[in-house]
Amino acid sequence: MGKFVITKRTNGEFQFNLKAGNGQTILTSEGYSTKAAALSGIESVKTNSQDDSRYDRKESASGKPHFNLKAGNGQIIGSSEMYESVSAREGGIESVKKNAPDADTDDQSS
């Protein structure tokens, strides 16, 4: 089962990672100024992760596939790692869809 892990960056911002059951990070958030905003971002991931149209499939300048998960307003709420293949990226998207809705939250920010 997946989990959201909230951490605090060195600049004081909060961020979260969605980790799969095996502990691998499958989605990373932007920085948030408050923990409440980060928690709101987690809820947005849970809501939007089931809608395939919310996934913006991209390719880096070096040709590596990756994706962003966007909210209904178009704002990016999470980004993936760089993948070696399009099929690996699709697997990452499927993992977010599977893990996000029921994931617990592990607050490691204090």
Tab-separated table of N, CA and C in Angstrom:
chain	number	residue	atom	x	y	z
A	1	MET	N	0.836	-1.191	0.000
A	1	MET	CA	0.000	0.000	0.000
A	1	MET	C	0.878	1.249	0.000
A	2	GLY	N	0.479	2.227	-0.774
A	2	GLY	CA	1.254	3.451	-0.887
A	2	GLY	C	1.051	4.383	0.293
A	3	LYS	N	1.918	5.402	0.370
A	3	LYS	CA	1.750	6.420	1.406
A	3	LYS	C	2.332	7.741	0.927
A	4	PHE	N	1.754	8.818	1.435
A	4	PHE	CA	2.267	10.154	1.208
A	4	PHE	C	3.198	10.496	2.368
A	5	VAL	N	4.404	10.945	2.057
A	5	VAL	CA	5.367	11.328	3.081
A	5	VAL	C	5.600	12.830	2.964
A	6	ILE	N	5.264	13.557	4.046
A	6	ILE	CA	5.468	15.009	4.092
A	6	ILE	C	6.827	15.288	4.738
A	7	THR	N	7.623	16.117	4.075
A	7	THR	CA	8.918	16.521	4.626
A	7	THR	C	9.033	18.042	4.530
A	8	LYS	N	10.031	18.567	5.234
A	8	LYS	CA	10.289	20.004	5.196
A	8	LYS	C	11.619	20.219	4.500
A	9	ARG	N	11.616	21.080	3.488
A	9	ARG	CA	12.839	21.397	2.754
A	9	ARG	C	13.733	22.318	3.579
A	10	THR	N	14.978	22.434	3.161
A	10	THR	CA	15.912	23.301	3.891
A	10	THR	C	15.472	24.760	3.863
A	11	ASN	N	14.681	25.148	2.842
A	11	ASN	CA	14.202	26.535	2.765
A	11	ASN	C	12.919	26.749	3.569
A	12	GLY	N	12.481	25.719	4.308
A	12	GLY	CA	11.304	25.852	5.164
A	12	GLY	C	10.000	25.453	4.505
A	13	GLU	N	10.028	25.177	3.204
A	13	GLU	CA	8.809	24.761	2.517
A	13	GLU	C	8.508	23.294	2.810
A	14	PHE	N	7.227	22.968	2.718
A	14	PHE	CA	6.786	21.585	2.886
A	14	PHE	C	6.606	20.962	1.505
A	15	GLN	N	6.899	19.676	1.398
A	15	GLN	CA	6.625	18.955	0.163
A	15	GLN	C	6.195	17.554	0.538
A	16	PHE	N	5.564	16.870	-0.413
A	16	PHE	CA	5.227	15.475	-0.171
A	16	PHE	C	5.671	14.623	-1.347
A	17	ASN	N	5.938	13.372	-1.029
A	17	ASN	CA	6.207	12.350	-2.031
A	17	ASN	C	5.164	11.266	-1.870
A	18	LEU	N	4.648	10.765	-2.987
A	18	LEU	CA	3.808	9.574	-2.952
A	18	LEU	C	4.731	8.401	-3.201
A	19	LYS	N	4.747	7.479	-2.247
A	19	LYS	CA	5.597	6.301	-2.369
A	19	LYS	C	4.726	5.071	-2.581
A	20	ALA	N	5.181	4.199	-3.464
A	20	ALA	CA	4.489	2.932	-3.706
A	20	ALA	C	4.748	2.004	-2.522
A	21	GLY	N	4.053	0.885	-2.508
A	21	GLY	CA	4.207	-0.088	-1.425
A	21	GLY	C	5.638	-0.558	-1.245
A	22	ASN	N	6.432	-0.541	-2.312
A	22	ASN	CA	7.834	-0.980	-2.227
A	22	ASN	C	8.773	0.142	-1.775
A	23	GLY	N	8.207	1.318	-1.457
A	23	GLY	CA	9.010	2.431	-0.962
A	23	GLY	C	9.541	3.351	-2.046
A	24	GLN	N	9.311	3.014	-3.320
A	24	GLN	CA	9.802	3.850	-4.421
A	24	GLN	C	8.922	5.091	-4.560
A	25	THR	N	9.558	6.253	-4.723
A	25	THR	CA	8.829	7.496	-4.935
A	25	THR	C	8.260	7.503	-6.350
A	26	ILE	N	6.941	7.720	-6.464
A	26	ILE	CA	6.296	7.721	-7.773
A	26	ILE	C	5.732	9.096	-8.148
A	27	LEU	N	5.679	10.028	-7.189
A	27	LEU	CA	5.190	11.377	-7.471
A	27	LEU	C	5.756	12.324	-6.421
A	28	THR	N	6.229	13.493	-6.856
A	28	THR	CA	6.787	14.497	-5.953
A	28	THR	C	6.042	15.808	-6.154
A	29	SER	N	5.715	16.471	-5.047
A	29	SER	CA	4.966	17.729	-5.121
A	29	SER	C	5.902	18.912	-5.287
A	30	GLU	N	5.275	20.052	-5.528
A	30	GLU	CA	5.974	21.331	-5.472
A	30	GLU	C	6.214	21.665	-4.000
A	31	GLY	N	6.853	22.799	-3.744
A	31	GLY	CA	7.019	23.266	-2.376
A	31	GLY	C	5.806	24.072	-1.940
A	32	TYR	N	5.394	23.892	-0.691
A	32	TYR	CA	4.251	24.623	-0.125
A	32	TYR	C	4.728	25.425	1.074
A	33	SER	N	4.148	26.609	1.259
A	33	SER	CA	4.579	27.467	2.361
A	33	SER	C	4.048	26.989	3.710
A	34	THR	N	2.941	26.233	3.721
A	34	THR	CA	2.387	25.729	4.982
A	34	THR	C	2.085	24.237	4.871
A	35	LYS	N	2.050	23.593	6.015
A	35	LYS	CA	1.705	22.170	6.044
A	35	LYS	C	0.257	21.966	5.595
A	36	ALA	N	-0.609	22.899	5.954
A	36	ALA	CA	-2.023	22.800	5.544
A	36	ALA	C	-2.134	22.792	4.024
A	37	ALA	N	-1.334	23.615	3.355
A	37	ALA	CA	-1.359	23.654	1.889
A	37	ALA	C	-0.852	22.329	1.310
A	38	ALA	N	0.162	21.745	1.933
A	38	ALA	CA	0.668	20.442	1.476
A	38	ALA	C	-0.398	19.360	1.651
A	39	LEU	N	-1.100	19.397	2.773
A	39	LEU	CA	-2.180	18.425	3.005
A	39	LEU	C	-3.300	18.600	1.981
A	40	SER	N	-3.585	19.830	1.617
A	40	SER	CA	-4.572	20.104	0.584
A	40	SER	C	-4.096	19.543	-0.765
A	41	GLY	N	-2.797	19.672	-1.032
A	41	GLY	CA	-2.218	19.104	-2.245
A	41	GLY	C	-2.369	17.591	-2.296
A	42	ILE	N	-2.189	16.932	-1.161
A	42	ILE	CA	-2.372	15.474	-1.077
A	42	ILE	C	-3.805	15.111	-1.429
A	43	GLU	N	-4.762	15.848	-0.871
A	43	GLU	CA	-6.173	15.570	-1.184
A	43	GLU	C	-6.443	15.767	-2.670
A	44	SER	N	-5.805	16.767	-3.265
A	44	SER	CA	-5.971	17.009	-4.693
A	44	SER	C	-5.405	15.851	-5.518
A	45	VAL	N	-4.269	15.300	-5.102
A	45	VAL	CA	-3.703	14.134	-5.797
A	45	VAL	C	-4.670	12.959	-5.698
A	46	LYS	N	-5.205	12.726	-4.493
A	46	LYS	CA	-6.146	11.608	-4.316
A	46	LYS	C	-7.347	11.754	-5.248
A	47	THR	N	-7.858	12.970	-5.374
A	47	THR	CA	-9.027	13.239	-6.207
A	47	THR	C	-8.710	13.130	-7.694
A	48	ASN	N	-7.620	13.764	-8.122
A	48	ASN	CA	-7.320	13.871	-9.546
A	48	ASN	C	-6.589	12.665	-10.124
A	49	SER	N	-6.030	11.820	-9.271
A	49	SER	CA	-5.215	10.707	-9.765
A	49	SER	C	-6.014	9.687	-10.569
A	50	GLN	N	-7.321	9.661	-10.390
A	50	GLN	CA	-8.137	8.659	-11.081
A	50	GLN	C	-8.568	9.096	-12.478
A	51	ASP	N	-8.327	10.359	-12.812
A	51	ASP	CA	-8.751	10.904	-14.099
A	51	ASP	C	-7.558	10.933	-15.055
A	52	ASP	N	-7.571	10.046	-16.048
A	52	ASP	CA	-6.426	9.923	-16.948
A	52	ASP	C	-6.114	11.232	-17.674
A	53	SER	N	-7.130	12.062	-17.901
A	53	SER	CA	-6.899	13.318	-18.617
A	53	SER	C	-6.101	14.319	-17.784
A	54	ARG	N	-5.932	14.057	-16.490
A	54	ARG	CA	-5.160	14.950	-15.615
A	54	ARG	C	-3.648	14.694	-15.721
A	55	TYR	N	-3.268	13.615	-16.411
A	55	TYR	CA	-1.848	13.291	-16.552
A	55	TYR	C	-1.307	13.932	-17.824
A	56	ASP	N	-0.312	14.775	-17.652
A	56	ASP	CA	0.337	15.441	-18.778
A	56	ASP	C	1.608	14.646	-19.089
A	57	ARG	N	1.522	13.835	-20.139
A	57	ARG	CA	2.657	12.993	-20.519
A	57	ARG	C	3.658	13.833	-21.308
A	58	LYS	N	4.907	13.831	-20.849
A	58	LYS	CA	5.917	14.717	-21.425
A	58	LYS	C	7.191	13.943	-21.753
A	59	GLU	N	8.107	14.650	-22.412
A	59	GLU	CA	9.433	14.100	-22.696
A	59	GLU	C	10.446	15.200	-22.441
A	60	SER	N	11.514	14.866	-21.726
A	60	SER	CA	12.539	15.860	-21.402
A	60	SER	C	13.365	16.183	-22.644
A	61	ALA	N	14.181	17.218	-22.541
A	61	ALA	CA	15.042	17.613	-23.655
A	61	ALA	C	15.982	16.481	-24.055
A	62	SER	N	16.300	15.624	-23.090
A	62	SER	CA	17.195	14.497	-23.382
A	62	SER	C	16.425	13.252	-23.835
A	63	GLY	N	15.102	13.398	-24.026
A	63	GLY	CA	14.312	12.289	-24.550
A	63	GLY	C	13.744	11.337	-23.510
A	64	LYS	N	13.836	11.700	-22.233
A	64	LYS	CA	13.320	10.821	-21.175
A	64	LYS	C	11.840	11.100	-20.922
A	65	PRO	N	11.000	10.064	-20.980
A	65	PRO	CA	9.578	10.246	-20.672
A	65	PRO	C	9.363	10.549	-19.187
A	66	HIS	N	8.392	11.404	-18.903
A	66	HIS	CA	7.981	11.704	-17.530
A	66	HIS	C	6.567	12.259	-17.602
A	67	PHE	N	5.967	12.538	-16.429
A	67	PHE	CA	4.612	13.089	-16.425
A	67	PHE	C	4.415	14.051	-15.271
A	68	ASN	N	3.412	14.915	-15.452
A	68	ASN	CA	2.913	15.784	-14.391
A	68	ASN	C	1.452	15.428	-14.163
A	69	LEU	N	1.033	15.474	-12.911
A	69	LEU	CA	-0.380	15.325	-12.561
A	69	LEU	C	-0.912	16.725	-12.293
A	70	LYS	N	-1.990	17.079	-12.982
A	70	LYS	CA	-2.549	18.428	-12.858
A	70	LYS	C	-3.916	18.392	-12.187
A	71	ALA	N	-4.218	19.470	-11.475
A	71	ALA	CA	-5.535	19.650	-10.871
A	71	ALA	C	-6.499	20.140	-11.942
A	72	GLY	N	-7.767	20.242	-11.588
A	72	GLY	CA	-8.791	20.707	-12.515
A	72	GLY	C	-8.521	22.092	-13.061
A	73	ASN	N	-7.792	22.923	-12.290
A	73	ASN	CA	-7.481	24.287	-12.740
A	73	ASN	C	-6.210	24.337	-13.594
A	74	GLY	N	-5.620	23.177	-13.866
A	74	GLY	CA	-4.430	23.118	-14.694
A	74	GLY	C	-3.118	23.233	-13.943
A	75	GLN	N	-3.181	23.478	-12.638
A	75	GLN	CA	-1.960	23.608	-11.839
A	75	GLN	C	-1.329	22.237	-11.616
A	76	ILE	N	-0.008	22.166	-11.740
A	76	ILE	CA	0.711	20.906	-11.487
A	76	ILE	C	0.705	20.629	-9.991
A	77	ILE	N	0.252	19.432	-9.612
A	77	ILE	CA	0.232	19.056	-8.194
A	77	ILE	C	1.252	17.968	-7.873
A	78	GLY	N	1.840	17.390	-8.903
A	78	GLY	CA	2.882	16.397	-8.682
A	78	GLY	C	3.601	16.064	-9.972
A	79	SER	N	4.872	15.698	-9.843
A	79	SER	CA	5.689	15.351	-10.999
A	79	SER	C	6.381	14.017	-10.751
A	80	SER	N	6.597	13.293	-11.838
A	80	SER	CA	7.254	11.994	-11.743
A	80	SER	C	8.761	12.136	-11.908
A	81	GLU	N	9.435	11.020	-11.736
A	81	GLU	CA	10.844	10.924	-12.076
A	81	GLU	C	10.974	10.824	-13.599
A	82	MET	N	12.182	10.819	-14.089
A	82	MET	CA	12.433	10.561	-15.505
A	82	MET	C	12.487	9.046	-15.704
A	83	TYR	N	11.827	8.578	-16.740
A	83	TYR	CA	11.780	7.143	-17.023
A	83	TYR	C	12.637	6.810	-18.233
A	84	GLU	N	12.989	5.544	-18.351
A	84	GLU	CA	13.802	5.080	-19.466
A	84	GLU	C	12.973	4.796	-20.708
A	85	SER	N	11.663	4.595	-20.541
A	85	SER	CA	10.821	4.259	-21.693
A	85	SER	C	9.405	4.783	-21.475
A	86	VAL	N	8.659	4.886	-22.559
A	86	VAL	CA	7.264	5.304	-22.481
A	86	VAL	C	6.467	4.285	-21.678
A	87	SER	N	6.752	3.007	-21.849
A	87	SER	CA	6.002	1.983	-21.107
A	87	SER	C	6.281	2.082	-19.602
A	88	ALA	N	7.510	2.441	-19.233
A	88	ALA	CA	7.823	2.631	-17.811
A	88	ALA	C	7.056	3.829	-17.255
A	89	ARG	N	6.954	4.909	-18.055
A	89	ARG	CA	6.173	6.078	-17.629
A	89	ARG	C	4.713	5.688	-17.421
A	90	GLU	N	4.150	4.919	-18.344
A	90	GLU	CA	2.757	4.482	-18.206
A	90	GLU	C	2.586	3.629	-16.951
A	91	GLY	N	3.583	2.816	-16.643
A	91	GLY	CA	3.549	2.037	-15.403
A	91	GLY	C	3.552	2.927	-14.182
A	92	GLY	N	4.310	4.027	-14.245
A	92	GLY	CA	4.331	4.992	-13.143
A	92	GLY	C	2.971	5.637	-12.945
A	93	ILE	N	2.313	5.983	-14.041
A	93	ILE	CA	0.969	6.562	-13.960
A	93	ILE	C	-0.003	5.558	-13.344
A	94	GLU	N	0.068	4.324	-13.786
A	94	GLU	CA	-0.814	3.287	-13.223
A	94	GLU	C	-0.552	3.105	-11.726
A	95	SER	N	0.707	3.212	-11.325
A	95	SER	CA	1.058	3.081	-9.910
A	95	SER	C	0.467	4.220	-9.088
A	96	VAL	N	0.490	5.448	-9.633
A	96	VAL	CA	-0.132	6.575	-8.930
A	96	VAL	C	-1.636	6.330	-8.807
A	97	LYS	N	-2.266	5.897	-9.896
A	97	LYS	CA	-3.711	5.628	-9.863
A	97	LYS	C	-4.059	4.575	-8.816
A	98	LYS	N	-3.197	3.587	-8.690
A	98	LYS	CA	-3.454	2.489	-7.755
A	98	LYS	C	-3.185	2.887	-6.307
A	99	ASN	N	-2.087	3.616	-6.082
A	99	ASN	CA	-1.639	3.892	-4.716
A	99	ASN	C	-2.248	5.133	-4.076
A	100	ALA	N	-2.549	6.172	-4.863
A	100	ALA	CA	-2.934	7.464	-4.274
A	100	ALA	C	-4.254	7.451	-3.506
A	101	PRO	N	-5.342	6.845	-4.031
A	101	PRO	CA	-6.643	7.043	-3.381
A	101	PRO	C	-6.705	6.612	-1.917
A	102	ASP	N	-6.046	5.540	-1.553
A	102	ASP	CA	-6.157	5.001	-0.194
A	102	ASP	C	-4.877	5.179	0.613
A	103	ALA	N	-3.938	5.955	0.093
A	103	ALA	CA	-2.641	6.094	0.762
A	103	ALA	C	-2.775	6.844	2.084
A	104	ASP	N	-2.072	6.350	3.090
A	104	ASP	CA	-1.979	7.039	4.365
A	104	ASP	C	-0.993	8.210	4.227
A	105	THR	N	-1.019	9.107	5.206
A	105	THR	CA	-0.088	10.230	5.219
A	105	THR	C	0.871	10.064	6.379
A	106	ASP	N	2.166	10.148	6.100
A	106	ASP	CA	3.224	10.019	7.090
A	106	ASP	C	3.936	11.373	7.174
A	107	ASP	N	3.667	12.103	8.242
A	107	ASP	CA	4.218	13.452	8.400
A	107	ASP	C	5.592	13.355	9.069
A	108	GLN	N	6.637	13.606	8.280
A	108	GLN	CA	8.006	13.580	8.805
A	108	GLN	C	8.617	14.980	8.817
A	109	SER	N	7.758	15.997	8.836
A	109	SER	CA	8.224	17.375	8.686
A	109	SER	C	8.680	18.015	9.989
A	110	SER	N	8.429	17.362	11.153
A	110	SER	CA	8.824	18.019	12.395
A	110	SER	C	10.163	17.555	12.888
